[in-house]
Coordinates of C-alpha atoms and ligand atoms in Angstrom, one line a residue:
M37 CA -9.6 16.5 -23.3
R38 CA -7.1 18.2 -25.5
T39 CA -10.7 19.3 -27.6
D40 CA -13.7 19.2 -25.7
S41 CA -16.2 17.6 -27.8
D42 CA -18.7 19.0 -24.7
D43 CA -17.6 22.6 -25.8
V44 CA -20.0 21.6 -29.0
S45 CA -23.6 22.5 -28.0
S46 CA -26.1 20.2 -29.5
N47 CA -28.9 22.0 -27.7
R48 CA -30.9 23.8 -30.7
S49 CA -33.9 24.3 -28.4
G50 CA -34.0 28.0 -28.5
N51 CA -34.2 28.2 -24.9
P52 CA -32.3 31.1 -23.4
P53 CA -28.9 30.9 -22.6
F54 CA -27.4 31.2 -19.2
Q55 CA -25.0 34.2 -20.1
R56 CA -28.3 36.2 -21.2
V57 CA -29.7 36.0 -17.7
L58 CA -26.4 36.3 -16.3
A59 CA -25.8 39.7 -18.2
E60 CA -29.1 41.0 -17.2
R61 CA -29.3 40.1 -13.8
F62 CA -25.6 41.8 -13.4
S63 CA -26.4 44.6 -15.1
R64 CA -29.5 45.0 -13.2
R65 CA -27.3 44.6 -10.0
G66 CA -25.1 47.3 -11.4
V67 CA -22.1 45.3 -10.4
L68 CA -19.3 44.1 -13.3
R69 CA -16.7 43.7 -10.5
G70 CA -16.3 41.5 -8.2
G71 CA -16.6 37.7 -8.6
T72 CA -18.1 36.9 -5.0
L73 CA -21.0 37.3 -3.6
A74 CA -19.3 39.1 -0.4
A75 CA -18.0 41.7 -3.3
A76 CA -21.2 41.9 -5.3
G77 CA -23.0 42.6 -2.0
F78 CA -26.1 40.4 -2.5
L79 CA -26.2 37.5 0.2
L80 CA -28.9 35.1 -0.3
G81 CA -30.2 35.2 3.4
G82 CA -27.5 37.1 4.8
V83 CA -23.8 35.1 5.8
A84 CA -24.9 31.3 6.9
P85 CA -22.8 30.2 9.7
N86 CA -21.0 27.3 8.9
L87 CA -23.0 24.9 10.9
A88 CA -20.8 22.0 11.2
R89 CA -17.8 23.9 11.9
A90 CA -19.5 25.9 14.8
A91 CA -21.0 22.6 15.9
S92 CA -17.2 21.3 16.1
G93 CA -16.1 24.6 18.3
E94 CA -13.6 25.6 16.0
A95 CA -13.0 29.3 15.2
G96 CA -10.2 31.4 13.2
P97 CA -9.6 31.3 9.7
L98 CA -11.3 28.2 7.9
L99 CA -7.8 28.4 5.0
G100 CA -4.6 28.5 7.0
F101 CA -2.4 27.5 4.5
S102 CA 0.6 29.4 2.2
A103 CA -0.7 29.5 -1.6
V104 CA 1.9 27.9 -4.0
P105 CA 2.0 30.1 -7.3
L106 CA 1.2 29.1 -10.5
S107 CA 3.5 26.2 -12.1
A108 CA 4.4 25.5 -16.0
E109 CA 6.8 22.6 -14.6
D110 CA 6.5 19.0 -15.1
T111 CA 5.4 18.3 -11.4
V112 CA 3.3 18.7 -8.2
V113 CA 3.9 21.4 -6.2
V114 CA 1.4 21.4 -2.6
P115 CA 2.2 24.3 0.3
D116 CA 4.8 24.5 2.8
G117 CA 4.5 22.0 5.2
Y118 CA 2.5 19.8 2.9
T119 CA 3.1 15.9 0.8
A120 CA 2.2 14.9 -2.0
T121 CA 3.2 11.2 -2.6
V122 CA 2.1 9.1 -5.9
F123 CA -0.2 6.4 -4.8
V124 CA -2.2 4.3 -7.1
P125 CA -0.8 5.1 -11.0
W126 CA -2.9 3.4 -14.0
G127 CA -1.4 0.2 -14.4
H128 CA -0.5 -0.6 -10.9
P129 CA -2.0 -4.2 -9.8
I130 CA -5.0 -4.1 -8.1
R131 CA -3.3 -7.1 -5.9
S132 CA 0.1 -7.6 -5.3
D133 CA 0.1 -11.0 -7.4
G134 CA -1.2 -9.0 -10.6
P135 CA 0.8 -8.0 -13.7
E136 CA 3.1 -5.3 -13.0
W137 CA 2.6 -2.2 -15.4
K138 CA 5.2 -2.4 -18.3
A139 CA 6.4 1.4 -18.8
D140 CA 6.4 0.2 -22.6
A141 CA 2.7 0.1 -23.0
S142 CA 2.9 -3.7 -23.9
N143 CA 0.7 -4.3 -20.9
T144 CA -2.4 -7.3 -22.8
A145 CA -6.0 -6.2 -22.5
E146 CA -6.6 -9.3 -20.0
E147 CA -3.5 -7.9 -18.0
A148 CA -5.5 -4.6 -18.0
A149 CA -8.0 -6.0 -16.8
R150 CA -6.1 -6.5 -13.3
Q151 CA -4.5 -3.3 -13.3
F152 CA -5.7 0.3 -12.4
G153 CA -7.2 1.9 -15.2
S154 CA -6.0 5.3 -16.5
H155 CA -7.5 9.0 -16.5
H156 CA -8.7 8.8 -12.8
D157 CA -11.6 10.6 -11.9
G158 CA -14.4 11.1 -9.1
M159 CA -13.2 9.1 -6.1
H160 CA -14.3 8.2 -2.9
F161 CA -13.0 6.4 0.7
F162 CA -15.4 4.0 2.8
P163 CA -14.1 3.7 5.9
L164 CA -13.8 0.6 7.4
G165 CA -14.0 0.2 10.9
Q166 CA -14.9 2.9 13.8
G167 CA -13.2 5.7 15.4
P168 CA -9.8 6.4 14.6
Q169 CA -9.4 3.2 12.2
A170 CA -11.9 4.7 9.9
S171 CA -9.5 7.0 9.2
R172 CA -6.3 4.5 8.6
N173 CA -8.7 1.7 6.3
G174 CA -11.1 2.1 3.9
L175 CA -12.2 1.6 0.5
L176 CA -10.6 3.6 -2.0
V177 CA -13.0 4.0 -5.1
L178 CA -12.1 5.6 -8.3
N179 CA -13.0 6.0 -11.8
H180 CA -11.3 5.9 -15.0
E181 CA -12.6 8.8 -17.3
Y182 CA -11.1 7.3 -20.8
V183 CA -7.6 6.3 -22.4
D184 CA -5.2 8.2 -24.5
Q185 CA -4.3 5.7 -27.0
A186 CA -1.5 6.8 -28.0
L187 CA 0.0 6.6 -24.7
L188 CA -2.0 3.2 -24.0
L189 CA -0.7 1.4 -26.9
S190 CA 2.9 0.8 -28.0
D191 CA 2.6 1.6 -31.3
G192 CA -0.5 3.7 -31.0
D193 CA -3.7 3.5 -32.9
E194 CA -3.2 4.1 -36.7
E195 CA -4.5 0.5 -37.2
M196 CA -7.3 -0.2 -34.9
T197 CA -7.5 -4.1 -33.8
Q198 CA -10.0 -6.0 -31.4
E199 CA -6.8 -6.5 -29.1
K200 CA -6.6 -2.6 -28.7
V201 CA -10.2 -2.5 -28.5
D202 CA -10.1 -5.0 -26.0
K203 CA -7.2 -3.1 -23.8
G204 CA -9.1 0.1 -24.2
T205 CA -12.5 -0.9 -22.8
A206 CA -10.6 -2.9 -19.9
T207 CA -8.8 0.3 -19.3
H208 CA -12.0 2.4 -18.6
G209 CA -14.7 1.6 -15.5
V210 CA -13.5 1.8 -11.8
S211 CA -10.9 0.4 -9.4
I212 CA -12.2 -1.0 -5.9
V213 CA -9.5 -1.4 -3.4
E214 CA -9.0 -2.1 0.4
V215 CA -6.2 0.4 1.4
E216 CA -4.8 1.3 4.6
L217 CA -2.3 3.4 6.5
V218 CA 0.7 1.9 8.0
D219 CA 3.9 3.6 10.0
G220 CA 2.6 6.7 8.0
E221 CA 2.7 5.4 4.2
W222 CA -0.4 4.3 2.8
R223 CA -1.0 1.1 1.0
I224 CA -2.6 -1.3 -1.1
V225 CA -4.2 -4.8 0.7
D226 CA -4.6 -8.1 -0.7
S227 CA -8.4 -7.9 -0.1
D228 CA -11.5 -10.0 -1.4
Y229 CA -13.0 -6.7 -2.1
N230 CA -10.5 -5.5 -4.8
R231 CA -11.9 -5.5 -8.4
R232 CA -12.3 -4.0 -11.4
V233 CA -15.6 -2.8 -13.4
T234 CA -14.7 -2.1 -16.8
A235 CA -16.8 -1.4 -20.0
T236 CA -17.3 -5.0 -20.4
T237 CA -18.3 -6.4 -17.0
P238 CA -22.5 -7.2 -17.0
V239 CA -24.6 -4.8 -15.4
E240 CA -28.5 -4.5 -14.9
F241 CA -31.1 -2.0 -15.6
S242 CA -33.4 -0.8 -12.9
G243 CA -36.1 1.7 -13.2
P244 CA -38.8 3.0 -15.9
V245 CA -36.0 1.9 -18.3
T246 CA -35.9 -1.8 -18.0
A247 CA -33.8 -4.2 -19.9
D248 CA -35.7 -5.8 -21.6
H249 CA -37.1 -2.3 -23.2
P250 CA -36.6 -2.4 -26.8
A251 CA -34.0 0.9 -26.9
L252 CA -32.0 -1.6 -25.4
A253 CA -32.0 -4.3 -27.2
A254 CA -28.6 -4.6 -28.6
L255 CA -26.6 -7.2 -30.4
D256 CA -25.2 -8.8 -27.0
P257 CA -28.3 -9.9 -24.9
Q258 CA -26.5 -9.0 -22.0
P259 CA -25.6 -5.3 -21.2
R260 CA -22.1 -4.8 -20.2
G261 CA -20.2 -2.4 -18.7
T262 CA -19.9 1.1 -18.1
I263 CA -18.1 3.9 -19.8
N264 CA -16.6 7.6 -19.7
N265 CA -16.8 7.5 -16.0
C266 CA -16.3 11.3 -14.9
S267 CA -17.6 12.1 -11.5
H268 CA -19.2 10.2 -8.8
G269 CA -21.6 10.0 -6.3
V270 CA -22.1 8.3 -2.9
T271 CA -25.7 7.1 -1.4
P272 CA -26.5 7.7 2.5
W273 CA -26.5 3.4 2.1
N274 CA -23.1 3.4 1.2
T275 CA -23.1 2.7 -2.5
Y276 CA -20.8 4.3 -4.8
L277 CA -22.6 6.3 -8.4
A278 CA -20.1 5.8 -11.0
C279 CA -21.7 8.6 -14.0
E280 CA -21.3 8.1 -17.7
E281 CA -20.8 11.3 -19.3
N282 CA -19.5 11.6 -23.2
F283 CA -20.4 7.8 -23.9
N284 CA -21.3 9.1 -27.4
N285 CA -17.5 9.3 -28.0
Y286 CA -17.1 5.6 -28.6
F287 CA -19.4 4.8 -31.2
G288 CA -19.2 5.7 -35.1
T289 CA -19.1 4.1 -38.4
T290 CA -17.9 3.4 -41.6
D291 CA -21.3 3.3 -43.2
D292 CA -21.6 6.7 -45.4
S293 CA -25.0 6.1 -45.9
W294 CA -26.0 6.5 -42.1
E295 CA -27.3 9.7 -40.5
P296 CA -28.3 10.5 -37.0
T297 CA -31.7 10.5 -35.6
P298 CA -32.2 13.3 -34.1
E299 CA -32.3 11.9 -30.6
Q300 CA -29.0 10.7 -31.9
D301 CA -27.9 14.3 -32.9
R302 CA -29.3 15.8 -29.2
Y303 CA -26.6 13.2 -27.7
G304 CA -23.6 14.0 -30.0
I305 CA -23.7 10.9 -31.5
D306 CA -22.2 11.2 -34.9
D307 CA -20.0 9.0 -37.2
T308 CA -16.2 9.4 -35.8
G309 CA -16.9 10.3 -32.3
F310 CA -13.8 10.8 -30.1
G311 CA -11.4 9.5 -32.9
Y312 CA -10.9 5.9 -31.1
K313 CA -12.2 4.2 -34.3
W314 CA -13.1 1.2 -32.0
F315 CA -16.3 0.9 -34.3
E316 CA -14.1 -0.1 -36.9
V317 CA -13.3 -3.6 -36.0
D318 CA -15.7 -3.9 -32.8
Q319 CA -19.5 -3.8 -34.4
R320 CA -20.8 -3.4 -30.8
F321 CA -19.7 0.0 -31.2
D322 CA -20.8 0.2 -35.0
I323 CA -24.1 3.1 -34.3
A324 CA -25.1 1.8 -38.1
T325 CA -25.8 -1.7 -37.3
N326 CA -25.6 -1.7 -33.7
S327 CA -27.5 1.3 -32.9
E328 CA -28.9 0.8 -29.2
E329 CA -26.2 -0.2 -27.3
A330 CA -25.4 3.4 -27.1
N331 CA -29.1 3.4 -25.6
R332 CA -27.0 1.5 -22.8
F333 CA -25.1 4.5 -21.5
G334 CA -25.8 7.7 -20.5
W335 CA -26.9 6.3 -17.2
V336 CA -25.9 6.7 -13.1
V337 CA -23.9 3.5 -12.2
E338 CA -25.1 1.9 -8.8
I339 CA -21.6 -0.1 -7.3
D340 CA -21.5 -1.7 -4.0
P341 CA -18.0 -1.4 -3.2
F342 CA -19.0 -3.5 0.3
D343 CA -19.8 -6.5 -1.7
P344 CA -17.8 -8.4 -4.5
D345 CA -19.8 -9.8 -6.0
H346 CA -22.6 -6.9 -6.5
V347 CA -23.5 -6.3 -10.5
P348 CA -23.5 -3.0 -11.5
V349 CA -27.1 -1.6 -11.3
K350 CA -27.9 1.0 -14.2
R351 CA -30.3 3.7 -11.9
T352 CA -32.3 5.0 -15.1
A353 CA -34.9 7.3 -13.1
L354 CA -32.1 9.4 -13.1
G355 CA -32.6 10.1 -16.5
R356 CA -29.9 9.5 -19.6
V357 CA -27.8 12.5 -19.9
K358 CA -23.8 13.1 -19.9
H359 CA -23.7 13.3 -16.4
E360 CA -20.6 14.5 -15.2
G361 CA -21.7 14.0 -11.4
A362 CA -24.3 12.2 -8.9
I363 CA -24.4 14.2 -5.9
V364 CA -26.4 13.1 -2.9
T365 CA -27.7 14.8 -0.6
E366 CA -30.8 14.5 2.1
A367 CA -33.9 16.3 2.6
R368 CA -37.2 15.6 4.8
G369 CA -35.7 11.9 4.8
R370 CA -35.8 11.6 0.8
V371 CA -32.5 11.4 -1.1
V372 CA -32.0 13.9 -3.9
V373 CA -29.7 14.0 -6.6
Y374 CA -28.0 16.5 -8.4
T375 CA -26.4 16.4 -11.7
G376 CA -24.9 18.6 -14.4
D377 CA -25.2 17.4 -18.2
D378 CA -21.4 18.7 -19.5
Q379 CA -21.9 19.9 -22.3
D380 CA -21.9 23.2 -24.2
G381 CA -25.7 25.0 -24.0
D382 CA -26.8 22.1 -21.9
Y383 CA -28.9 22.0 -18.6
I384 CA -28.8 21.0 -14.3
Y385 CA -30.7 18.1 -13.0
K386 CA -32.0 16.9 -9.5
F387 CA -33.9 13.8 -8.5
V388 CA -36.0 13.6 -5.7
G389 CA -36.9 10.5 -3.7
S390 CA -41.1 9.9 -3.8
R391 CA -40.5 8.5 0.2
P392 CA -37.9 8.4 2.7
W393 CA -35.1 6.5 1.7
T394 CA -35.0 4.5 4.7
E395 CA -38.9 3.1 4.3
L396 CA -37.7 2.6 0.4
L397 CA -34.7 0.0 1.6
A398 CA -36.9 -1.9 4.2
T399 CA -39.6 -2.5 1.8
G400 CA -36.5 -3.7 -0.8
R401 CA -36.8 -1.1 -3.0
S402 CA -34.2 1.6 -4.6
P403 CA -34.4 4.9 -3.4
L404 CA -32.9 5.8 -6.7
D405 CA -35.6 3.9 -8.5
H406 CA -38.4 6.2 -7.0
G407 CA -39.0 10.0 -7.4
T408 CA -39.2 12.8 -10.1
L409 CA -36.2 13.5 -12.0
H410 CA -36.5 17.5 -12.2
V411 CA -34.4 20.0 -14.8
A412 CA -33.6 23.5 -13.7
R413 CA -34.4 27.0 -15.2
F414 CA -32.9 30.0 -13.5
D415 CA -34.8 33.3 -14.1
D416 CA -33.7 36.9 -14.2
D417 CA -34.8 38.2 -11.1
G418 CA -32.5 35.6 -9.1
S419 CA -35.5 33.0 -8.3
G420 CA -35.6 29.5 -10.3
A421 CA -37.5 26.6 -10.5
W422 CA -37.6 22.7 -10.6
L423 CA -39.4 21.8 -13.7
P424 CA -40.8 17.7 -13.3
L425 CA -39.5 15.7 -16.4
T426 CA -43.0 13.3 -15.8
F427 CA -44.4 12.1 -18.5
G428 CA -48.2 13.1 -19.1
E429 CA -47.6 16.8 -17.6
G430 CA -46.5 19.7 -19.4
P431 CA -45.6 19.3 -22.9
L432 CA -44.4 15.7 -22.6
T433 CA -47.8 14.1 -23.3
T434 CA -48.8 11.6 -26.1
E435 CA -49.7 14.4 -28.3
N436 CA -46.2 15.8 -28.3
G437 CA -45.2 12.4 -29.3
W438 CA -44.2 11.0 -25.6
T439 CA -44.8 7.6 -25.2
D440 CA -44.4 6.8 -21.5
Q441 CA -42.1 7.9 -18.3
A442 CA -39.1 5.8 -20.2
D443 CA -39.2 7.6 -23.4
V444 CA -38.9 10.9 -21.3
L445 CA -35.6 9.3 -19.2
L446 CA -34.4 7.7 -22.6
R447 CA -34.7 11.3 -24.1
A448 CA -33.9 13.4 -21.2
R449 CA -32.3 16.4 -23.0
M450 CA -35.0 16.9 -25.2
A451 CA -37.4 16.9 -22.9
A452 CA -36.0 19.3 -20.8
D453 CA -35.3 21.3 -24.2
A454 CA -39.4 20.6 -24.1
L455 CA -39.8 22.4 -20.7
G456 CA -37.7 25.2 -20.7
A457 CA -34.7 24.7 -19.2
T458 CA -31.9 27.0 -18.7
P459 CA -28.7 26.4 -20.9
M460 CA -25.8 26.5 -19.2
D461 CA -21.9 26.8 -19.8
R462 CA -20.9 23.3 -19.2
P463 CA -22.4 22.3 -16.1
E464 CA -19.6 20.2 -14.2
W465 CA -19.4 18.9 -10.3
I466 CA -21.9 19.7 -7.9
A467 CA -21.1 20.2 -4.1
V468 CA -24.0 20.5 -1.6
Q469 CA -22.5 22.8 1.5
P470 CA -22.6 21.2 5.0
G471 CA -25.1 23.4 7.0
T472 CA -26.4 25.5 4.8
Q473 CA -27.6 22.9 2.5
D474 CA -26.6 26.0 -0.6
V475 CA -25.6 24.4 -3.7
Y476 CA -22.2 25.3 -5.7
C477 CA -22.3 23.9 -9.3
S478 CA -18.9 24.6 -11.8
L479 CA -19.9 25.6 -15.1
T480 CA -16.7 25.4 -17.1
N481 CA -16.4 27.2 -19.7
G482 CA -18.9 27.7 -23.2
K483 CA -19.3 30.1 -25.7
A484 CA -23.4 30.4 -25.9
G485 CA -24.0 33.6 -25.0
E486 CA -24.9 36.0 -26.7
G487 CA -24.1 40.2 -27.6
E488 CA -21.2 42.5 -27.2
A489 CA -22.2 44.0 -24.1
N490 CA -22.0 40.6 -22.4
P491 CA -18.6 40.6 -20.5
R492 CA -19.0 36.7 -20.4
S493 CA -20.4 36.2 -24.1
P494 CA -17.7 34.0 -25.0
N495 CA -16.9 32.5 -20.9
P496 CA -13.6 30.9 -21.9
Y497 CA -13.1 30.8 -17.7
G498 CA -16.2 29.7 -16.4
H499 CA -17.4 30.7 -13.1
I500 CA -19.1 28.7 -10.0
I501 CA -23.1 29.6 -9.3
K502 CA -24.5 29.0 -6.0
W503 CA -28.6 28.3 -5.5
R504 CA -30.6 27.9 -1.7
E505 CA -33.4 25.8 -2.1
D506 CA -36.0 27.4 -0.6
G507 CA -36.9 26.9 3.0
H508 CA -32.9 25.4 2.7
D509 CA -35.2 22.3 1.5
N510 CA -32.9 20.5 -1.4
T511 CA -36.4 19.0 -2.0
A512 CA -38.0 22.5 -2.7
T513 CA -38.8 23.3 -6.5
A514 CA -37.9 26.8 -6.0
F515 CA -34.7 28.3 -5.2
T516 CA -32.9 31.5 -5.1
W517 CA -29.4 31.8 -6.9
D518 CA -26.2 33.9 -7.6
I519 CA -22.5 33.9 -8.5
F520 CA -20.3 32.8 -6.2
L521 CA -17.0 33.5 -8.9
L522 CA -16.1 34.1 -11.7
A523 CA -13.1 32.3 -12.8
G524 CA -10.2 34.1 -15.1
D525 CA -7.1 36.0 -15.5
P526 CA -7.4 39.5 -14.2
A527 CA -5.1 40.6 -16.9
H528 CA -7.8 39.6 -20.0
D529 CA -10.8 40.4 -17.7
D530 CA -11.3 43.0 -15.1
A531 CA -14.6 41.7 -13.9
V532 CA -12.6 38.8 -12.8
D533 CA -11.9 39.6 -8.6
L534 CA -9.0 36.9 -8.3
D535 CA -4.9 37.6 -8.0
E536 CA -1.6 35.9 -9.2
D537 CA -2.0 33.6 -5.4
N538 CA -5.6 32.1 -6.4
M539 CA -6.0 32.6 -10.6
F540 CA -7.7 29.8 -12.5
G541 CA -10.0 28.8 -15.4
S542 CA -11.9 26.2 -16.3
P543 CA -13.3 24.9 -12.7
D544 CA -14.8 21.6 -12.7
G545 CA -14.2 19.2 -9.6
L546 CA -15.9 20.9 -6.5
W547 CA -16.1 19.3 -3.2
F548 CA -17.0 20.3 0.5
D549 CA -14.8 18.9 3.3
P550 CA -16.4 18.4 6.4
Q551 CA -15.7 21.4 7.9
G552 CA -17.0 23.3 4.9
R553 CA -13.9 24.4 2.8
L554 CA -15.2 24.7 -0.7
W555 CA -12.3 22.7 -3.1
I556 CA -12.0 23.6 -6.7
Q557 CA -10.1 21.6 -9.1
T558 CA -9.2 22.8 -12.4
D559 CA -9.5 21.3 -16.5
V560 CA -8.7 24.2 -18.8
S561 CA -8.4 22.3 -21.7
N562 CA -5.1 21.5 -23.5
S563 CA -5.8 23.1 -26.3
A564 CA -6.1 26.5 -24.8
Q565 CA -3.5 25.8 -22.0
H566 CA -1.0 28.4 -21.9
D567 CA -2.2 30.4 -25.2
P568 CA -2.5 34.0 -25.3
D569 CA -5.5 34.2 -27.6
R570 CA -7.0 32.2 -25.8
G571 CA -6.3 34.4 -22.5
Y572 CA -4.8 31.5 -20.9
D573 CA -1.1 32.4 -21.2
T574 CA -0.7 33.0 -17.6
I575 CA -2.5 30.4 -15.5
A576 CA -0.5 27.9 -16.4
N577 CA -0.8 24.2 -15.4
N578 CA -4.1 23.1 -14.3
A579 CA -4.1 23.5 -10.4
M580 CA -6.7 22.8 -7.2
L581 CA -7.6 25.8 -4.5
A582 CA -9.4 25.6 -1.3
A583 CA -12.5 28.4 -0.8
D584 CA -13.6 29.9 2.0
P585 CA -17.7 30.3 1.4
E586 CA -18.4 32.7 3.6
T587 CA -15.7 35.3 2.9
G588 CA -15.6 34.1 -0.5
E589 CA -11.5 33.7 -0.3
V590 CA -9.6 31.8 -2.7
R591 CA -5.7 30.2 -2.1
R592 CA -4.1 28.2 -4.4
F593 CA -3.3 24.6 -2.9
L594 CA -1.6 22.8 -5.6
T595 CA -0.5 22.7 -9.1
G596 CA 0.0 19.9 -11.2
P597 CA 1.9 18.5 -13.7
R598 CA 1.8 19.0 -17.9
G599 CA -1.2 18.4 -19.9
A600 CA -2.7 16.8 -16.7
E601 CA -6.2 18.0 -15.2
I602 CA -7.0 17.7 -11.4
S603 CA -10.3 15.7 -10.9
G604 CA -11.5 13.9 -8.0
V605 CA -10.8 14.7 -4.2
V606 CA -11.3 12.9 -1.0
T607 CA -10.5 13.1 2.8
T608 CA -10.5 10.3 5.2
P609 CA -13.0 11.2 8.1
D610 CA -10.5 12.9 10.5
Q611 CA -9.3 14.7 7.3
T612 CA -5.4 14.6 7.9
T613 CA -5.3 12.4 4.5
M614 CA -6.4 13.8 1.2
F615 CA -6.4 11.7 -2.3
V616 CA -6.7 13.8 -5.2
N617 CA -6.7 12.7 -8.4
V618 CA -4.0 13.6 -11.6
Q619 CA -5.6 12.6 -14.6
H620 CA -4.2 12.4 -18.1
P621 CA -0.7 14.0 -17.6
G622 CA 1.5 14.2 -21.0
E623 CA -1.7 14.5 -23.1
A624 CA -1.3 16.9 -26.3
V625 CA -0.9 19.9 -25.5
D626 CA -0.9 22.8 -28.7
M627 CA 1.5 24.9 -27.1
V628 CA 3.6 22.5 -26.3
G629 CA 3.6 19.4 -28.2
E630 CA 2.0 15.7 -28.5
P631 CA 3.3 12.3 -27.5
T632 CA 3.5 9.6 -30.5
P633 CA 4.4 5.9 -29.4
E634 CA 7.9 6.9 -30.7
N635 CA 8.4 9.7 -28.0
P636 CA 5.3 9.7 -25.2
R637 CA 7.5 11.8 -23.7
A638 CA 6.6 14.7 -25.4
V639 CA 4.6 17.1 -23.1
S640 CA 5.3 15.5 -19.6
N641 CA 7.0 12.1 -18.2
W642 CA 5.3 12.3 -14.6
P643 CA 5.2 10.8 -12.4
D644 CA 8.2 8.2 -13.3
H645 CA 10.1 10.3 -15.1
A646 CA 12.2 7.2 -16.2
P647 CA 14.1 7.7 -19.0
D648 CA 12.0 5.1 -21.5
G649 CA 8.7 5.7 -19.7
R650 CA 5.5 7.2 -20.3
P651 CA 3.4 10.0 -18.4
R652 CA 0.5 7.9 -16.1
S653 CA -2.4 9.1 -14.5
A654 CA -2.3 8.9 -10.7
T655 CA -3.6 9.1 -7.0
L656 CA -1.6 11.4 -4.5
V657 CA -1.6 10.9 -1.5
I658 CA -1.5 14.6 1.0
R659 CA -0.7 14.6 4.2
K660 CA 0.5 17.6 6.5
D661 CA 3.8 16.8 8.1
D662 CA 2.3 17.7 11.4
G663 CA -0.2 15.1 11.3
G664 CA -3.1 18.1 11.1
V665 CA -5.9 18.5 9.0
I666 CA -5.8 18.9 5.4
G667 CA -6.0 23.0 4.6
T668 CA -5.9 24.4 7.7
Ligands
FEO20 FE1 -15.7 14.1 -17.3 FE2 -17.0 17.1 -17.6 O1 -15.6 16.4 -17.2
CA21 CA1 -15.1 16.7 -15.0
CA22 CA1 -14.1 19.5 -17.2

């Protein structure tokens, strides 16, 4: 987003900011240079072999491509020997008989619900078939995080109407399509699987906060929709988790007498939201008269892509926060789900299943409904603890105003405040390393730090933290942690151990491929992009990089078009096709320009570059010209 509402902290708990903890650790070690673990001379238990890769008998360097240079051009650049092709852009019909996208943005709300949404984000490829066929045919499932109304609507949003609200809600949500590789090209299959989940699709609630909970008793008796779906997760039983991030942005009111409750304030709900103005014409989004509607958001939503009739389920045991993602791993047969709550000064969470997931499924229970949510505390000595958000334990008692477990989950941020969790610099994606089960989290940027002596306070560039759960057991309640790297431009911060081939800012998307490459995607906000006063004069357009987690080597793999962030990445099982999302090309960039209904091309006209067109988000297909594994 151009100006991230999540840059503004709503955490008033007074828990020590992560930057102070980081500073204390750095000064304790006497290390101010060297962003990687290796450079800092600190390795958690020594260099962990990449078990997945070793098992496959592969040798040689993990990164085999030539770095691409920084770019300020309105195009996508990938390394020599690779080709990137635009696959599914915003507005493309999800079936061949669907409505064609109109470049003047005149598609109706009804048409939008039968097209791909906008602002592509988290994404997964679910293989169909076995062996080589699993990499040629599958279900592509992707989130549509938000909309830019200057580009979505042919006459912009100066005047709001119900039809505009309906087009906006239809353009949010999730797309599910069957895709296949034929003669070297990916195409959409007209399949029963193809469908949209939007911000008006009927949904169910499960777990401790049930649909009939008074806090969810909004005007519409039928709970509907998912919104601001940022990153995602995938369960071992092959369902997709769409995560609700900045849900507060959609609510507001024209009632001057309205004041937020402490709970609403803690979740960043105010009278204007992000400027969508939907509440002006649609009472659903009026926080003064329909406040319970906002409690229906901030959840992780499970969708079965293999069942076209499946009703999405909000899994409330995972807590109500601004979920960036919900990264699922497995330990001792249990599911473990990691979530970053993306707001400046907010927390990292972990859900641990109560019993082996196979046992729960076999008895008709969801493994995501039975378990304990925890929040992370990072201690100064490099250790850490997972603190349970359990009603009746610690400070979460009746005496302190907590009524039951549903209350704890509805107000998870406040429960985490009470437990003494560590405020972080905007936790975004989380990734679990194959083999070691170490966990990496991108902290995109922030300004919660204190003191002149703190080299990263404020922290405009972000960093990546990693931790190892005790005994490599992701269900553990204790861990050790360190900094994997500090992002940034070494010309502005000599603590940054990057150069022109790999410098970047604001890490966001993180994903380990099956061979253990860590893919890093960036989201420098368009208010900072190219701005020397923000230290972003040379870093240029957003990018995707690959890192070797053992050596700390980082190399730039892709640069995006103007105004876009890069977010969402997955490969086919054989790793010869990579899908990558380009989100919000052409959004207003303070140092470049601002799109208007009269000139939607002020910043970008990617990917179509049509003279009368407009920029649009899209999924890229990336293949190696020799048919090899992406990244080699
Ligand atoms: Fe949706 Fe925090 O990025
Ligand atoms: Ca993100
Ligand atoms: Ca971001």
